[in-house]
Amino acid sequence: MDIPFTVKERPDTGLYNGKLGIWLFLASEVMLFGGLFSAYVFLRTGAESWPVGSDILNVPMATLNTMFLITSSVTMVMSWASLKLNDFGKFKMYLGFTILLAFGFLVVKYFEYTAKFEHHLYPSTNNFLGIYFTMTGLHVLHVVGGIIVIFYFLVPGNKMWQSDPDRFVNRIEIVGLYWHFVDLVWIFLFPVFYLL
Amino acid sequence: MSTDYHKESFFTKYIWSTDHKIIGLQYGITALLWLLFGFILMMIMRYQLAYPESPIPIVGALLGDGGLLPPEMYNSLGAMHGTIMIFLGVVPLAFGAFGNYFLPLQIGAIDMAFPKLNATSYWMYFVGSVVMVTGFFVPGGAANSGWTSYPPLSNIATTGQTVWLCGMVFLITSSLLGSINILATVIQLRTEGMNWMRLPIFVWVQFITAFLLLLAFPPLEAASVLQLMDRLAGTSFFMPSGLVVSGVALSNAGGGSPLLWQHLFWFLAHPEVYVLILPAFGIVVEVIANNTRKPIWGYKSIVYAVVFLGFMSFIVWAHHMFITGMGTSMSSFFQTTTMIISIPSVVILTALFMSLWGASIRYNTPMLFALGFLPMFGIGGLTGLPLGLAAADIYLHDTYYVIGHFHYVVAPGTIFALFAGIYYWFPKMTGKRMNETLGKLHFFFSLIFMNGVFLPMMAQGLAGVSRRLWDGGEMYAHAAGVLYLNEVMSISAWLLGMTQIFFIVNMIISLMSKKTGESNPWGATTLDWSATTSPPLGHGNFEVVPTVYRGPYEYSVPGADKDFTPQNEKV
Amino acid sequence: MSEYTPEEIHHHVKTYVMVFVALAALTIITVSISYLDLGVLPAVTLALIVASIKGSLVACYFMHLISEKVTIYWTLLVTLAFFLVLMFVPLSTMLVQAKV
Ligand code: HEM
Ligand SMILES: [Cu+2]
């Protein structure tokens, strides 16, 4: 006996299990980042002084990074669409771009972090930098996690496209949802830390 | 599946099993052992409280210092008792074990929606729990800032606190995976005919509990990360400016707020108390419906009450923070929501009492525990009301009254319900019966000694004795009049411990007894009993996946040939 | 497996490209606004509005929320409610306190 609705949708909910699972997971992620954003607002409101983000952080670099992530989101959704159109070659190409862009994001982030450390700006310097490093750090971890999973489906995991194509498309949809969420978090992190 | 039976290795069968029943048992056994461990810690504490100057017997040898318990160690024991009981004991048992094992059976699912995730979730819990207790072996001992880990104290505490936080990150991840699984299973895998209003109450409470875990735990994960940063990277999220410790000004940048932690912590921890109590409700409902042989009174009111309870539990948390000076308007708000949230609990309790009305009750062991639950939870709930009123809480906050109050909820409340569940479902899990005489002895002595421990706590608390005191209040003049109660409580606690021997012996002899061959010894209506063998088949549960035709509690239906009509019996 | 036909997918792809252009444009807009020195309140408001629009675009089109199933909507609605509680209740206790 196999567990029902792993691939096909359950008629009354219209969902397959994995899709519901990932959305539930994302709901909890909303609360995780919600807790951190709440901490940010709380600390900032209660602080006697709060630095202007753009005085300390590098806005052009972060803008570039925003573009990287937005583009990677598009390539992600395009790879899913290519699969839907049975175009495995394009799927691989788009997924490859997604990983590349994600790496681009990490490289920029690396330069940003090291530049801060060179100026002796550490998490312990003040609460602005503290929460900046914590939240962007956690976000970076999400990016790294995303890269690993995407890479898995790009190379070792893609055999499923032959054995169980429907299921493979579902998997890619799920990975995509996660990846767009990572993008979405950045869309809020960017103005909150760099522009305000 | 039953037909393509294939031999499984020991590893895939018992260690990395993906069968929800095995995982449920793994959860159950691990959690029971941790409960025992937490209980032992408590018995040591109780010795210290009753006889503060004397060396601790037996374990004293481990302590050095002539067997005396140092105050820091008492604090460690207290914090770890609380943490272990809640996060390693009760939640994994109530949600992980009972939820995993019986929820899929009750909704007619052949497994959980994500079996591998399920196994991961168990092993995350296992690792987290081991990490948690390694705290005892690091310099300075285990976490000693209370299970609430309030900063700034916890920020400057010894290494054990870091271990505690790491353990929490694992435990939180585990319960996250577990709750996703339960939610997806209930939404996606209900069998044909099992619509929402036919779900057994047990399934409903697990469902709501899963929602609470899913949405309330992440903020604590966020808070744990922030506290880890404070401790390891020197940030000041929870550190106010100008803090002086033992005459030395701290070098932190400052500017943070200890209240931030309290908000994020209680945002989880209040829903958490419902995580502790909701599964208990569910078990008690199942047992009472079965042993009164009549439909549960007010099925719908119970369901709505549980849903409402789950929702409200997210907006009452600051009643733990009345004395932080958050202002009268906020206090009034939280005081009001707290009074409102007591209503659904009353609805549930009333429905259960009404269910007893006019029933010809079968007084077997599970039923006795369920019946014991009702007044004990009642006391726990009613003593909570003064704590929810800001004015009264100013006096009662952080006294033994609080300890007495919540223990009535979790110990003779939840723990009794969990025992009821174990006695009730033991025949399903093993195909064997538990001994009734030993079970009844277990119940009656537990009932007496539980009250022997917790009732005096209320008296001490009303007299103003603070909680978390290493000497049990000896150094305070205002405690002098109630000090003798310490010995009463401690002796009760040890006798309570002895009473559990009835349970352990009962377990052992019952496990060694022969299988009875009955699949539905209690004559129950839900699918876990009516559609499976005892124990249910390995991977797959059912010979034929059942279809559901009726509600969950059709007992003594007029005109039926027996006094119970299972959910899968055709109309 | 969802029920899209190839034509619909081609249509989707067009939408994705348009959303991408919109996201890029909004990023440039929000960065430019930040160089204007508007004062704290308008700056925060504008930045959050732009971020919310961008976020909604990603959620609605890339994550297909615009045509999701009710179960997902309910889950997210509940999450949103608690998210708002989490964001604003601690804050309001602090604001009240600051006034005392
Ligand atoms: C069954 C018998 C139990 C007894 C006799 C007992 C006794 C105690 C005692 C003596 C304290 C310390 C009070 C102090 O020093 O302030 C305590 C604290 C606590 N107990 Fe229990 N307990 C029991 C079960 C439980 C259970 C089942 C739970 C949870 C599910 C629990 C959760 C806690 C918590 C959270 C604390 C507070 C720890 C802290 O101060 O941070 N206990 N208990
Ligand atoms: Cu509470």
Short mmCIF file of N, CA, C and O in Angstrom, two decimals, chain B residues 448-536:
data_model
loop_
_atom_site.label_atom_id
_atom_site.label_comp_id
_atom_site.label_asym_id
_atom_site.label_seq_id
_atom_site.Cartn_x
_atom_site.Cartn_y
_atom_site.Cartn_z
N ILE B 448 -3.76 10.27 45.97
CA ILE B 448 -3.52 10.78 47.32
C ILE B 448 -2.21 11.56 47.38
O ILE B 448 -2.17 12.70 47.85
N PHE B 449 -1.15 10.96 46.86
CA PHE B 449 0.15 11.60 47.05
C PHE B 449 0.31 12.83 46.17
O PHE B 449 0.99 13.78 46.55
N MET B 450 -0.30 12.82 45.00
CA MET B 450 -0.24 14.02 44.17
C MET B 450 -0.79 15.21 44.97
O MET B 450 -0.18 16.28 45.00
N ASN B 451 -1.94 14.99 45.59
CA ASN B 451 -2.51 16.09 46.36
C ASN B 451 -1.66 16.41 47.59
O ASN B 451 -1.57 17.56 48.00
N GLY B 452 -1.03 15.38 48.12
CA GLY B 452 -0.12 15.60 49.25
C GLY B 452 1.05 16.50 48.86
O GLY B 452 1.55 17.26 49.69
N VAL B 453 1.47 16.42 47.60
CA VAL B 453 2.57 17.29 47.18
C VAL B 453 2.06 18.69 46.87
O VAL B 453 2.65 19.68 47.27
N PHE B 454 0.98 18.77 46.14
CA PHE B 454 0.68 20.06 45.53
C PHE B 454 -0.28 20.94 46.32
O PHE B 454 -0.23 22.16 46.18
N LEU B 455 -1.12 20.36 47.15
CA LEU B 455 -2.02 21.22 47.93
C LEU B 455 -1.24 22.10 48.92
O LEU B 455 -1.46 23.31 48.97
N PRO B 456 -0.28 21.51 49.65
CA PRO B 456 0.49 22.37 50.56
C PRO B 456 1.24 23.50 49.85
O PRO B 456 1.48 24.56 50.44
N MET B 457 1.58 23.28 48.57
CA MET B 457 2.28 24.35 47.85
C MET B 457 1.44 25.61 47.79
O MET B 457 1.94 26.72 47.91
N MET B 458 0.12 25.40 47.61
CA MET B 458 -0.78 26.56 47.57
C MET B 458 -0.71 27.32 48.89
O MET B 458 -0.64 28.55 48.91
N ALA B 459 -0.73 26.55 49.99
CA ALA B 459 -0.71 27.20 51.31
C ALA B 459 0.58 27.98 51.49
O ALA B 459 0.57 29.14 51.91
N GLN B 460 1.69 27.36 51.11
CA GLN B 460 2.97 28.07 51.23
C GLN B 460 2.97 29.33 50.39
O GLN B 460 3.43 30.39 50.81
N GLY B 461 2.45 29.19 49.18
CA GLY B 461 2.46 30.33 48.28
C GLY B 461 1.62 31.47 48.81
O GLY B 461 2.03 32.63 48.77
N LEU B 462 0.45 31.14 49.35
CA LEU B 462 -0.40 32.20 49.90
C LEU B 462 0.28 32.88 51.08
O LEU B 462 0.06 34.05 51.34
N ALA B 463 1.14 32.13 51.78
CA ALA B 463 1.88 32.74 52.87
C ALA B 463 3.05 33.57 52.35
O ALA B 463 3.76 34.19 53.14
N GLY B 464 3.28 33.52 51.06
CA GLY B 464 4.30 34.40 50.48
C GLY B 464 5.64 33.74 50.23
O GLY B 464 6.62 34.44 49.94
N VAL B 465 5.72 32.40 50.32
CA VAL B 465 7.01 31.75 50.08
C VAL B 465 7.32 31.78 48.58
O VAL B 465 6.49 31.37 47.77
N SER B 466 8.51 32.25 48.24
CA SER B 466 8.87 32.35 46.83
C SER B 466 9.23 30.99 46.25
O SER B 466 9.63 30.09 46.97
N ARG B 467 9.10 30.88 44.93
CA ARG B 467 9.57 29.67 44.26
C ARG B 467 11.08 29.77 44.04
O ARG B 467 11.67 30.81 44.29
N ARG B 468 11.68 28.69 43.61
CA ARG B 468 13.11 28.63 43.30
C ARG B 468 13.98 28.99 44.49
O ARG B 468 15.00 29.65 44.36
N LEU B 469 13.54 28.58 45.71
CA LEU B 469 14.36 28.82 46.89
C LEU B 469 15.13 27.55 47.22
O LEU B 469 14.55 26.48 47.35
N TRP B 470 16.43 27.71 47.41
CA TRP B 470 17.29 26.56 47.63
C TRP B 470 17.06 25.94 49.01
O TRP B 470 17.19 24.74 49.20
N ASP B 471 16.69 26.80 49.99
CA ASP B 471 16.51 26.27 51.35
C ASP B 471 15.05 26.09 51.70
O ASP B 471 14.69 25.93 52.86
N GLY B 472 14.18 26.13 50.71
CA GLY B 472 12.76 25.94 50.98
C GLY B 472 12.14 27.05 51.81
O GLY B 472 11.07 26.88 52.37
N GLY B 473 12.80 28.19 51.90
CA GLY B 473 12.21 29.32 52.60
C GLY B 473 12.69 29.49 54.03
O GLY B 473 12.22 30.37 54.76
N GLU B 474 13.64 28.66 54.46
CA GLU B 474 14.08 28.67 55.86
C GLU B 474 14.57 30.04 56.32
O GLU B 474 14.37 30.43 57.47
N MET B 475 15.21 30.79 55.42
CA MET B 475 15.82 32.03 55.87
C MET B 475 14.82 33.19 55.96
O MET B 475 15.18 34.29 56.34
N TYR B 476 13.55 32.93 55.62
CA TYR B 476 12.58 34.02 55.67
C TYR B 476 11.64 33.87 56.86
O TYR B 476 11.06 32.80 57.06
N ALA B 477 11.50 34.95 57.59
CA ALA B 477 10.63 34.90 58.77
C ALA B 477 9.19 34.61 58.36
O ALA B 477 8.49 33.83 59.01
N HIS B 478 8.75 35.19 57.23
CA HIS B 478 7.34 35.02 56.88
C HIS B 478 7.01 33.58 56.49
O HIS B 478 5.85 33.21 56.39
N ALA B 479 8.05 32.79 56.23
CA ALA B 479 7.80 31.42 55.83
C ALA B 479 7.73 30.49 57.03
O ALA B 479 7.30 29.33 56.90
N ALA B 480 8.13 30.98 58.19
CA ALA B 480 8.29 30.10 59.35
C ALA B 480 7.04 29.27 59.63
O ALA B 480 7.12 28.06 59.88
N GLY B 481 5.86 29.91 59.52
CA GLY B 481 4.63 29.21 59.87
C GLY B 481 4.28 28.05 58.94
O GLY B 481 3.54 27.14 59.33
N VAL B 482 4.77 28.06 57.75
CA VAL B 482 4.40 27.01 56.79
C VAL B 482 5.58 26.11 56.43
O VAL B 482 5.49 25.28 55.53
N LEU B 483 6.67 26.28 57.15
CA LEU B 483 7.88 25.54 56.81
C LEU B 483 7.71 24.03 56.99
O LEU B 483 8.25 23.23 56.23
N TYR B 484 6.91 23.66 58.00
CA TYR B 484 6.74 22.22 58.28
C TYR B 484 6.13 21.50 57.07
O TYR B 484 6.27 20.29 56.91
N LEU B 485 5.45 22.25 56.21
CA LEU B 485 4.82 21.61 55.05
C LEU B 485 5.84 21.03 54.08
O LEU B 485 5.55 20.10 53.34
N ASN B 486 7.04 21.59 54.10
CA ASN B 486 8.07 21.07 53.20
C ASN B 486 8.27 19.57 53.38
O ASN B 486 8.40 18.84 52.40
N GLU B 487 8.30 19.15 54.63
CA GLU B 487 8.54 17.73 54.87
C GLU B 487 7.33 16.92 54.39
O GLU B 487 7.49 15.87 53.77
N VAL B 488 6.13 17.43 54.65
CA VAL B 488 4.93 16.74 54.18
C VAL B 488 4.98 16.54 52.67
O VAL B 488 4.77 15.44 52.15
N MET B 489 5.32 17.61 51.96
CA MET B 489 5.34 17.52 50.50
C MET B 489 6.42 16.57 50.03
O MET B 489 6.21 15.78 49.11
N SER B 490 7.58 16.64 50.69
CA SER B 490 8.68 15.80 50.22
C SER B 490 8.35 14.33 50.43
O SER B 490 8.58 13.50 49.55
N ILE B 491 7.80 14.02 51.60
CA ILE B 491 7.47 12.61 51.85
C ILE B 491 6.41 12.16 50.84
O ILE B 491 6.50 11.07 50.26
N SER B 492 5.42 13.01 50.61
CA SER B 492 4.42 12.66 49.59
C SER B 492 5.07 12.41 48.24
O SER B 492 4.72 11.47 47.53
N ALA B 493 6.04 13.25 47.90
CA ALA B 493 6.67 13.12 46.59
C ALA B 493 7.40 11.78 46.47
O ALA B 493 7.32 11.11 45.45
N TRP B 494 8.11 11.40 47.55
CA TRP B 494 8.82 10.13 47.45
C TRP B 494 7.84 8.97 47.41
O TRP B 494 8.03 8.00 46.69
N LEU B 495 6.77 9.09 48.22
CA LEU B 495 5.78 8.01 48.17
C LEU B 495 5.13 7.94 46.79
O LEU B 495 4.84 6.86 46.27
N LEU B 496 4.94 9.13 46.19
CA LEU B 496 4.41 9.15 44.82
C LEU B 496 5.35 8.41 43.90
O LEU B 496 4.93 7.63 43.04
N GLY B 497 6.63 8.62 44.12
CA GLY B 497 7.63 7.91 43.33
C GLY B 497 7.50 6.40 43.54
O GLY B 497 7.49 5.62 42.57
N MET B 498 7.37 5.99 44.81
CA MET B 498 7.24 4.56 45.10
C MET B 498 6.01 3.98 44.41
O MET B 498 6.02 2.87 43.89
N THR B 499 4.93 4.77 44.39
CA THR B 499 3.68 4.30 43.80
C THR B 499 3.87 3.92 42.34
O THR B 499 3.20 3.02 41.83
N GLN B 500 4.80 4.61 41.68
CA GLN B 500 4.98 4.31 40.26
C GLN B 500 5.52 2.89 40.06
O GLN B 500 5.48 2.36 38.95
N ILE B 501 6.02 2.29 41.15
CA ILE B 501 6.48 0.91 41.02
C ILE B 501 5.32 0.00 40.61
O ILE B 501 5.50 -0.93 39.82
N PHE B 502 4.13 0.30 41.13
CA PHE B 502 2.95 -0.49 40.69
C PHE B 502 2.84 -0.47 39.18
O PHE B 502 2.57 -1.48 38.53
N PHE B 503 3.06 0.71 38.63
CA PHE B 503 2.92 0.87 37.18
C PHE B 503 4.01 0.09 36.45
O PHE B 503 3.73 -0.64 35.50
N ILE B 504 5.23 0.24 36.93
CA ILE B 504 6.36 -0.40 36.24
C ILE B 504 6.19 -1.92 36.29
O ILE B 504 6.33 -2.62 35.29
N VAL B 505 5.85 -2.42 37.49
CA VAL B 505 5.65 -3.87 37.64
C VAL B 505 4.52 -4.33 36.73
O VAL B 505 4.62 -5.33 36.02
N ASN B 506 3.46 -3.55 36.73
CA ASN B 506 2.30 -3.89 35.88
C ASN B 506 2.71 -3.98 34.42
O ASN B 506 2.35 -4.93 33.71
N MET B 507 3.48 -2.98 33.98
CA MET B 507 3.99 -3.00 32.60
C MET B 507 4.73 -4.30 32.32
O MET B 507 4.48 -4.97 31.32
N ILE B 508 5.65 -4.62 33.22
CA ILE B 508 6.51 -5.78 32.96
C ILE B 508 5.68 -7.05 32.91
O ILE B 508 5.77 -7.83 31.96
N ILE B 509 4.86 -7.26 33.94
CA ILE B 509 4.13 -8.54 33.92
C ILE B 509 3.11 -8.58 32.78
O ILE B 509 2.88 -9.62 32.18
N SER B 510 2.54 -7.43 32.43
CA SER B 510 1.58 -7.45 31.33
C SER B 510 2.27 -7.74 30.01
O SER B 510 1.74 -8.46 29.17
N LEU B 511 3.46 -7.18 29.85
CA LEU B 511 4.18 -7.44 28.61
C LEU B 511 4.56 -8.90 28.50
O LEU B 511 4.64 -9.46 27.41
N MET B 512 4.77 -9.56 29.67
CA MET B 512 5.16 -10.96 29.62
C MET B 512 3.97 -11.89 29.50
O MET B 512 4.14 -13.08 29.23
N SER B 513 2.77 -11.35 29.69
CA SER B 513 1.60 -12.24 29.66
C SER B 513 1.28 -12.64 28.21
O SER B 513 1.87 -12.14 27.26
N LYS B 514 0.30 -13.58 28.09
CA LYS B 514 -0.07 -14.05 26.74
C LYS B 514 -0.97 -13.04 26.03
O LYS B 514 -1.71 -12.30 26.67
N LYS B 515 -0.95 -13.09 24.72
CA LYS B 515 -1.88 -12.26 23.97
C LYS B 515 -3.30 -12.76 24.17
O LYS B 515 -3.54 -13.96 24.24
N THR B 516 -4.24 -11.81 24.26
CA THR B 516 -5.61 -12.22 24.50
C THR B 516 -6.34 -12.54 23.20
O THR B 516 -7.37 -13.21 23.21
N GLY B 517 -5.85 -12.00 22.09
CA GLY B 517 -6.48 -12.28 20.81
C GLY B 517 -7.68 -11.39 20.51
O GLY B 517 -8.24 -11.46 19.44
N GLU B 518 -8.08 -10.55 21.45
CA GLU B 518 -9.22 -9.67 21.15
C GLU B 518 -8.67 -8.42 20.47
O GLU B 518 -7.64 -7.90 20.86
N SER B 519 -9.39 -7.93 19.47
CA SER B 519 -8.90 -6.71 18.84
C SER B 519 -9.63 -5.49 19.40
O SER B 519 -9.14 -4.38 19.29
N ASN B 520 -10.76 -5.68 20.01
CA ASN B 520 -11.51 -4.53 20.51
C ASN B 520 -12.08 -4.83 21.89
O ASN B 520 -13.29 -4.86 22.09
N PRO B 521 -11.19 -4.99 22.88
CA PRO B 521 -11.66 -5.45 24.19
C PRO B 521 -12.58 -4.46 24.89
O PRO B 521 -13.43 -4.86 25.68
N TRP B 522 -12.44 -3.17 24.63
CA TRP B 522 -13.28 -2.19 25.33
C TRP B 522 -14.62 -1.99 24.62
O TRP B 522 -15.44 -1.20 25.08
N GLY B 523 -14.80 -2.60 23.46
CA GLY B 523 -16.01 -2.33 22.70
C GLY B 523 -16.07 -0.87 22.27
O GLY B 523 -17.04 -0.17 22.55
N ALA B 524 -15.02 -0.40 21.58
CA ALA B 524 -14.94 1.01 21.22
C ALA B 524 -15.39 1.22 19.78
O ALA B 524 -15.40 0.28 18.98
N THR B 525 -15.76 2.46 19.47
CA THR B 525 -16.35 2.74 18.16
C THR B 525 -15.37 3.30 17.15
O THR B 525 -15.63 3.30 15.96
N THR B 526 -14.24 3.84 17.63
CA THR B 526 -13.34 4.52 16.70
C THR B 526 -12.54 3.50 15.90
O THR B 526 -12.37 2.35 16.30
N LEU B 527 -12.00 3.97 14.76
CA LEU B 527 -11.36 3.05 13.82
C LEU B 527 -10.15 2.35 14.40
O LEU B 527 -9.83 1.23 14.01
N ASP B 528 -9.41 3.04 15.30
CA ASP B 528 -8.22 2.40 15.84
C ASP B 528 -8.58 1.06 16.49
O ASP B 528 -7.81 0.11 16.44
N TRP B 529 -9.79 0.98 17.07
CA TRP B 529 -10.20 -0.28 17.69
C TRP B 529 -10.97 -1.17 16.74
O TRP B 529 -10.80 -2.38 16.73
N SER B 530 -11.85 -0.55 15.95
CA SER B 530 -12.81 -1.39 15.24
C SER B 530 -12.28 -1.91 13.91
O SER B 530 -12.83 -2.86 13.36
N ALA B 531 -11.22 -1.32 13.36
CA ALA B 531 -10.81 -1.73 12.01
C ALA B 531 -9.43 -2.37 11.95
O ALA B 531 -8.94 -2.68 10.89
N THR B 532 -8.79 -2.53 13.10
CA THR B 532 -7.43 -3.09 13.08
C THR B 532 -7.34 -4.28 14.01
O THR B 532 -8.18 -4.47 14.89
N THR B 533 -6.29 -5.08 13.80
CA THR B 533 -5.96 -6.11 14.77
C THR B 533 -5.18 -5.47 15.91
O THR B 533 -4.79 -4.32 15.82
N SER B 534 -4.93 -6.24 16.98
CA SER B 534 -4.11 -5.73 18.07
C SER B 534 -2.87 -6.60 18.19
O SER B 534 -3.04 -7.77 18.49
N PRO B 535 -1.69 -6.08 18.01
CA PRO B 535 -1.39 -4.77 17.48
C PRO B 535 -1.70 -4.68 15.99
O PRO B 535 -1.77 -5.71 15.33
N PRO B 536 -1.87 -3.46 15.47
CA PRO B 536 -2.20 -3.32 14.05
C PRO B 536 -1.07 -3.84 13.17
O PRO B 536 0.07 -3.90 13.61
#
